[in-house]
CSV table of C-alpha atoms in Angstrom, one decimal:
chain,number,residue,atom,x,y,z
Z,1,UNK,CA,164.3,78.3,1.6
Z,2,UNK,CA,163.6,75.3,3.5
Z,3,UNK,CA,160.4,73.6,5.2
Z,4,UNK,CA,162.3,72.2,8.2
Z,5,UNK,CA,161.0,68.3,7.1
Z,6,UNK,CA,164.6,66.7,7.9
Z,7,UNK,CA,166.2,64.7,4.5
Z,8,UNK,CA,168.3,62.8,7.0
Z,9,UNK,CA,170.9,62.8,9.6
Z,10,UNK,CA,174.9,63.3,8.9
Z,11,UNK,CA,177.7,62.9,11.1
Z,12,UNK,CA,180.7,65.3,11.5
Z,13,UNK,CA,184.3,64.0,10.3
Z,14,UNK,CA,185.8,67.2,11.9
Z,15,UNK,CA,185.3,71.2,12.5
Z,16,UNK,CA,188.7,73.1,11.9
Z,17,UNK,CA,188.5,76.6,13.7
Z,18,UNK,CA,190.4,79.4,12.1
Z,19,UNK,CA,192.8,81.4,14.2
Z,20,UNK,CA,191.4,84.6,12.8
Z,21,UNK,CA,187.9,83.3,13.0
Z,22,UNK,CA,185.0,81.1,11.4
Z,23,UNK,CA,185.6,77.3,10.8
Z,24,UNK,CA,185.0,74.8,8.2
Z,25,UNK,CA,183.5,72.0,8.8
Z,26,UNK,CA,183.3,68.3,7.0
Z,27,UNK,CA,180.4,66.4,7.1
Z,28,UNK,CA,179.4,62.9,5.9
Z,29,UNK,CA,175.9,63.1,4.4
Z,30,UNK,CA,174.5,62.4,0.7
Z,31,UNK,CA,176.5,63.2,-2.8
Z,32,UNK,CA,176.1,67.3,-3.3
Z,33,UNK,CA,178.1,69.3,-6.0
Z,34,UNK,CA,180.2,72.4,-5.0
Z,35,UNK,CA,178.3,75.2,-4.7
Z,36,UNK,CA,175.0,74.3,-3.6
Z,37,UNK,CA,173.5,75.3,0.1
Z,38,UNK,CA,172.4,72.6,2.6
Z,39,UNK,CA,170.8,73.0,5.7
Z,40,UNK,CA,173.3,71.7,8.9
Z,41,UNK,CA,171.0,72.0,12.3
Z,42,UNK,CA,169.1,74.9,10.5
Z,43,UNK,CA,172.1,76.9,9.2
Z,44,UNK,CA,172.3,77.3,5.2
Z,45,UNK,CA,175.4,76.9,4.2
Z,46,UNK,CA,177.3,76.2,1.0
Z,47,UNK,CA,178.9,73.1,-0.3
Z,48,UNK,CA,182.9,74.0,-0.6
Z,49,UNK,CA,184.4,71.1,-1.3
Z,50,UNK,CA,183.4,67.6,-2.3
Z,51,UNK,CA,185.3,63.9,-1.4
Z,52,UNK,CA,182.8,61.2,-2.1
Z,53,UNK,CA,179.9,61.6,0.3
Z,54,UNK,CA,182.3,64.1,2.7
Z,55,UNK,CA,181.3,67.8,2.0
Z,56,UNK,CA,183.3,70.5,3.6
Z,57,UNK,CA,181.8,74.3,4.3
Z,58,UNK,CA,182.9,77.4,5.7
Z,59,UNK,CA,181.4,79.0,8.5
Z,60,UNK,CA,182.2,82.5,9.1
Z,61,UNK,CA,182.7,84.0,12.8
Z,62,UNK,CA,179.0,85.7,12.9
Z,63,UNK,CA,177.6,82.1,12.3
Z,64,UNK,CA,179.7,80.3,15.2
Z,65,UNK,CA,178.4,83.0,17.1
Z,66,UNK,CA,174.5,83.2,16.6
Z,67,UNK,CA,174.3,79.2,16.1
Z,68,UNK,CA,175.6,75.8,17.9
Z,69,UNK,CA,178.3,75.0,14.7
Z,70,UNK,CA,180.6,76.1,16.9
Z,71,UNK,CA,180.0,73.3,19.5
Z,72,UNK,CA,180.1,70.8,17.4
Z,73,UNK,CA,182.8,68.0,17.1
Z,74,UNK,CA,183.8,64.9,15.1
Z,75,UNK,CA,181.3,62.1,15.6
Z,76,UNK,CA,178.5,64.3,16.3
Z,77,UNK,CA,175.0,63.8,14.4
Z,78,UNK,CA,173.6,67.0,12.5
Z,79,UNK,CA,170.5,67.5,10.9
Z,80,UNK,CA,170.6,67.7,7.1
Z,81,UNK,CA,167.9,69.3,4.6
Z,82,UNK,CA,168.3,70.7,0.7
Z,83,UNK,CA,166.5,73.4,-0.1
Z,84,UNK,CA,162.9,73.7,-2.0
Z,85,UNK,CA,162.4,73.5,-5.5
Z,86,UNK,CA,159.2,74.1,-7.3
Z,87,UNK,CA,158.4,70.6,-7.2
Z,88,UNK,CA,158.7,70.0,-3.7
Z,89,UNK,CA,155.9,69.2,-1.0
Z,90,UNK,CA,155.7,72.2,1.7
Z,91,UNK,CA,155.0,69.6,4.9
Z,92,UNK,CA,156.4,72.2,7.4
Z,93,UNK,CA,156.8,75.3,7.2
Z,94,UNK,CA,158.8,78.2,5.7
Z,95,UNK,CA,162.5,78.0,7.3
Z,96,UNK,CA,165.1,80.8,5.5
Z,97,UNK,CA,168.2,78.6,7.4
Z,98,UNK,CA,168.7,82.0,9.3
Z,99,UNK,CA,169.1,80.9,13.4
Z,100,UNK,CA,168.2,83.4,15.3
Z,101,UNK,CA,169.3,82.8,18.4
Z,102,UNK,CA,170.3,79.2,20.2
Z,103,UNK,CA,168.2,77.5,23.4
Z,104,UNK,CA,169.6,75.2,25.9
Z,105,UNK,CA,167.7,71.9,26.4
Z,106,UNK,CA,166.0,71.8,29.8
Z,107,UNK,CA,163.5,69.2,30.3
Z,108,UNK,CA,162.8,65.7,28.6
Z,109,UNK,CA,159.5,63.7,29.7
Z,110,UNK,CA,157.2,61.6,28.3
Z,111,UNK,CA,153.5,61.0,27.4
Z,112,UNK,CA,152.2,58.4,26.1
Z,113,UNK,CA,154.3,57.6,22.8
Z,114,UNK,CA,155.3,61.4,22.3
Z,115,UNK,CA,158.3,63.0,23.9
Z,116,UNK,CA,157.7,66.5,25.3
Z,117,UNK,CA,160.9,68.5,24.8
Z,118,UNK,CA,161.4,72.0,27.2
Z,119,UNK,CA,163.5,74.4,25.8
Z,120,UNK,CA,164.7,78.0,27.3
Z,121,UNK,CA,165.6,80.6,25.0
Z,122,UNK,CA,169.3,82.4,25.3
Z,123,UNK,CA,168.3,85.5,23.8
Z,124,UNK,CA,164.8,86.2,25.6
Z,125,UNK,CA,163.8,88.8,23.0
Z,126,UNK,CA,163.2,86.4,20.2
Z,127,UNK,CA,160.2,85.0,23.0
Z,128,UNK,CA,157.5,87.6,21.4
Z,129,UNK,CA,158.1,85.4,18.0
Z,130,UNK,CA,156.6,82.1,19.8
Z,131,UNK,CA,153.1,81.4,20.1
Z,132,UNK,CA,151.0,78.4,21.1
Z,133,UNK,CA,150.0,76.3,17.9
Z,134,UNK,CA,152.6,78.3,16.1
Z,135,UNK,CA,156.0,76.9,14.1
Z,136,UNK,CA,159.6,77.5,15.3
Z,137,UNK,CA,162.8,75.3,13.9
Z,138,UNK,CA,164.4,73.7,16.5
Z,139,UNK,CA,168.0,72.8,14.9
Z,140,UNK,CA,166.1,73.0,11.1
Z,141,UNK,CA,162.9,70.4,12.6
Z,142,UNK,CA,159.8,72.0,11.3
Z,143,UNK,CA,157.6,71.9,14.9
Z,144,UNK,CA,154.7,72.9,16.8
Z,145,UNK,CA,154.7,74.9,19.9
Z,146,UNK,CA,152.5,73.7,22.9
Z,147,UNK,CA,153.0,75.9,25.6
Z,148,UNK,CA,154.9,79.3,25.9
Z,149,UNK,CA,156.6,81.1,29.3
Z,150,UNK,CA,158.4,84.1,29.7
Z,151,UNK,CA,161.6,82.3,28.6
Z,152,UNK,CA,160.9,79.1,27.8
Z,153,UNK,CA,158.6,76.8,25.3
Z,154,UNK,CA,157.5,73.6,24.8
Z,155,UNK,CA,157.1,71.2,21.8
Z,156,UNK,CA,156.1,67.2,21.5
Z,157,UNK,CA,157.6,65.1,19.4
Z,158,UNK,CA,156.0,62.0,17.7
Z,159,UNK,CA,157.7,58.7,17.3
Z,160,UNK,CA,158.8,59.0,13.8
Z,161,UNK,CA,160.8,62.3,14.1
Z,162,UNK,CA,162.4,61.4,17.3
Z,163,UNK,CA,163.8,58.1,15.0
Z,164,UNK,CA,164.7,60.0,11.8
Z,165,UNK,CA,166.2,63.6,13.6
Z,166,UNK,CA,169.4,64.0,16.2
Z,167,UNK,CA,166.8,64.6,18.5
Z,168,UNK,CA,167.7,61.4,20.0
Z,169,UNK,CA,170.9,62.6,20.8
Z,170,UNK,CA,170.2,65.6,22.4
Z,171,UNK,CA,170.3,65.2,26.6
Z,172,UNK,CA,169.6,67.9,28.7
Z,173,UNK,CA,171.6,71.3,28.5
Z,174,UNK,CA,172.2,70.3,24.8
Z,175,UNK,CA,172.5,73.6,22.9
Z,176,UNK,CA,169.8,73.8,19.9
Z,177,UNK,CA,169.2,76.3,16.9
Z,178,UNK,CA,166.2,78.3,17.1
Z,179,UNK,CA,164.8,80.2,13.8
Z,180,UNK,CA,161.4,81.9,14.3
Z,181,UNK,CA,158.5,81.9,12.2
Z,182,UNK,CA,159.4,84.9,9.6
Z,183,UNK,CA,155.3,85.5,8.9
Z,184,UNK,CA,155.7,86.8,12.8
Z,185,UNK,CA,158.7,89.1,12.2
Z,186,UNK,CA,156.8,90.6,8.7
Z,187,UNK,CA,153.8,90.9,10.5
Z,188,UNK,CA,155.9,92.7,13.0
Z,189,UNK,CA,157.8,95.2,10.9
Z,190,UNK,CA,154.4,96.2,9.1
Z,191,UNK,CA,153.0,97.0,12.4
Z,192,UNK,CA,156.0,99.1,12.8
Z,193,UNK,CA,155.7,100.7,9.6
Z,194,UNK,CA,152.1,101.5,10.3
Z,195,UNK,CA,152.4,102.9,13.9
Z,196,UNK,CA,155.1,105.3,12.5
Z,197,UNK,CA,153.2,106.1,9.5
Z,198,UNK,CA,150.2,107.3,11.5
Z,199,UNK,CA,152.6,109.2,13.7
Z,200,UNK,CA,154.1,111.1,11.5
Z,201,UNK,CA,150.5,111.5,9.6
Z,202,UNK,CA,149.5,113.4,13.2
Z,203,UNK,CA,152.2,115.6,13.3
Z,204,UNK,CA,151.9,117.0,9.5
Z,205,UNK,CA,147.8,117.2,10.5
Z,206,UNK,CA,147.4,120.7,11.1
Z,207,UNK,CA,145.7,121.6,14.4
Z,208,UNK,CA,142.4,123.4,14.6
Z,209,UNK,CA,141.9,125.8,17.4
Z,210,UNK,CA,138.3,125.7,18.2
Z,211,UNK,CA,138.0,128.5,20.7
């Protein structure tokens, strides 16, 4: 579990793809033992392999294909966070490091000192997760959403995490991570659950015939 508040940036060293699928990919970032998860751009993964401050991890094909690991290359800067302990401050919000889909980049403008950010989503169905004033993880940044379209959102960006994230590196058609706030998929599911409870409650209720 993860709050999306970004530790710091890394840079790739190099992504070696598989021929029968999935990658692994070596990262510079802080010293990490073998074995514990990091957050790359969102995506949990799990420390392989250790050389100094170069961690390697595997990425298996179903990742490559939900997320933007797959695009990435040497020299490219990636979003880094470790995950919560019961010490830590909660200044986002609760990010599992499970994308759910990926959105392309498709407007960058300014006002004032913020940097408003326009994103269209990939997989539209994910769009019922994303609400004005509500949290979404854009490549693991905890954010805001502003304003919300059939396919598309919104979010501004303050000064500080446009210097500390690869936000800054991102131009237009630049593929991002998207994870959805998971209190809007539970509150989903048990809305499920009770819509097919009470149908099934009305077919076992036995009908009166009042004539």
């Amino acid at each position: 579990m993860f709050t999306g508040i970004i530790e710091a940036t890394g840079v790739v060293e190099s992504v070696q793809v598989y021929p029968e699928g999935g990658a692994r990919l070596a990262v510079r970032a802080f010293p990490m033992t073998v074995g514990e998860s990091l957050a790359i751009n969102g995506v949990c993964l799990t420390v392989q392999q250790v050389e100094d401050d170069l961690l390697y991890f595997d990425a298996v094909p179903e990742t490559l294909r939900r997320t933007n690991l797959g695009d990435l290359k040497g020299g490219d800067c990636v979003n880094l966070e470790r995950p919560l302990t019961p010490e830590s401050r909660l200044g986002g919000h609760f990010v599992q490091g499970h994308v759910d889909t990926t959105a392309r980049l498709i407007e960058i403008r300014t006002d004032g000192n913020a940097r408003v950010l326009k994103f269209q989503l990939d997989d539209t169905t994910y769009m019922r997760y994303i609400a004005p004033k509500g949290s979404i993880a854009v490549d693991g940044i905890s954010l805001t959403v502003v304003e919300v379209g059939a396919d598309w959102f919104t979010v501004w960006i303050i000064p500080h995490t446009w210097a500390v994230t690869n936000l800054a590196h991102r131009l237009v058609g630049a593929r991002v991570n998207i994870e959805t706030d998971i209190l809007a998929r539970y509150v989903e599911r048990l809305l499920e659950a009770r819509l097919w409870n009470d149908t099934v409650l009305n077919a076992q209720s036995p009908q009166i015939d009042l004539q």
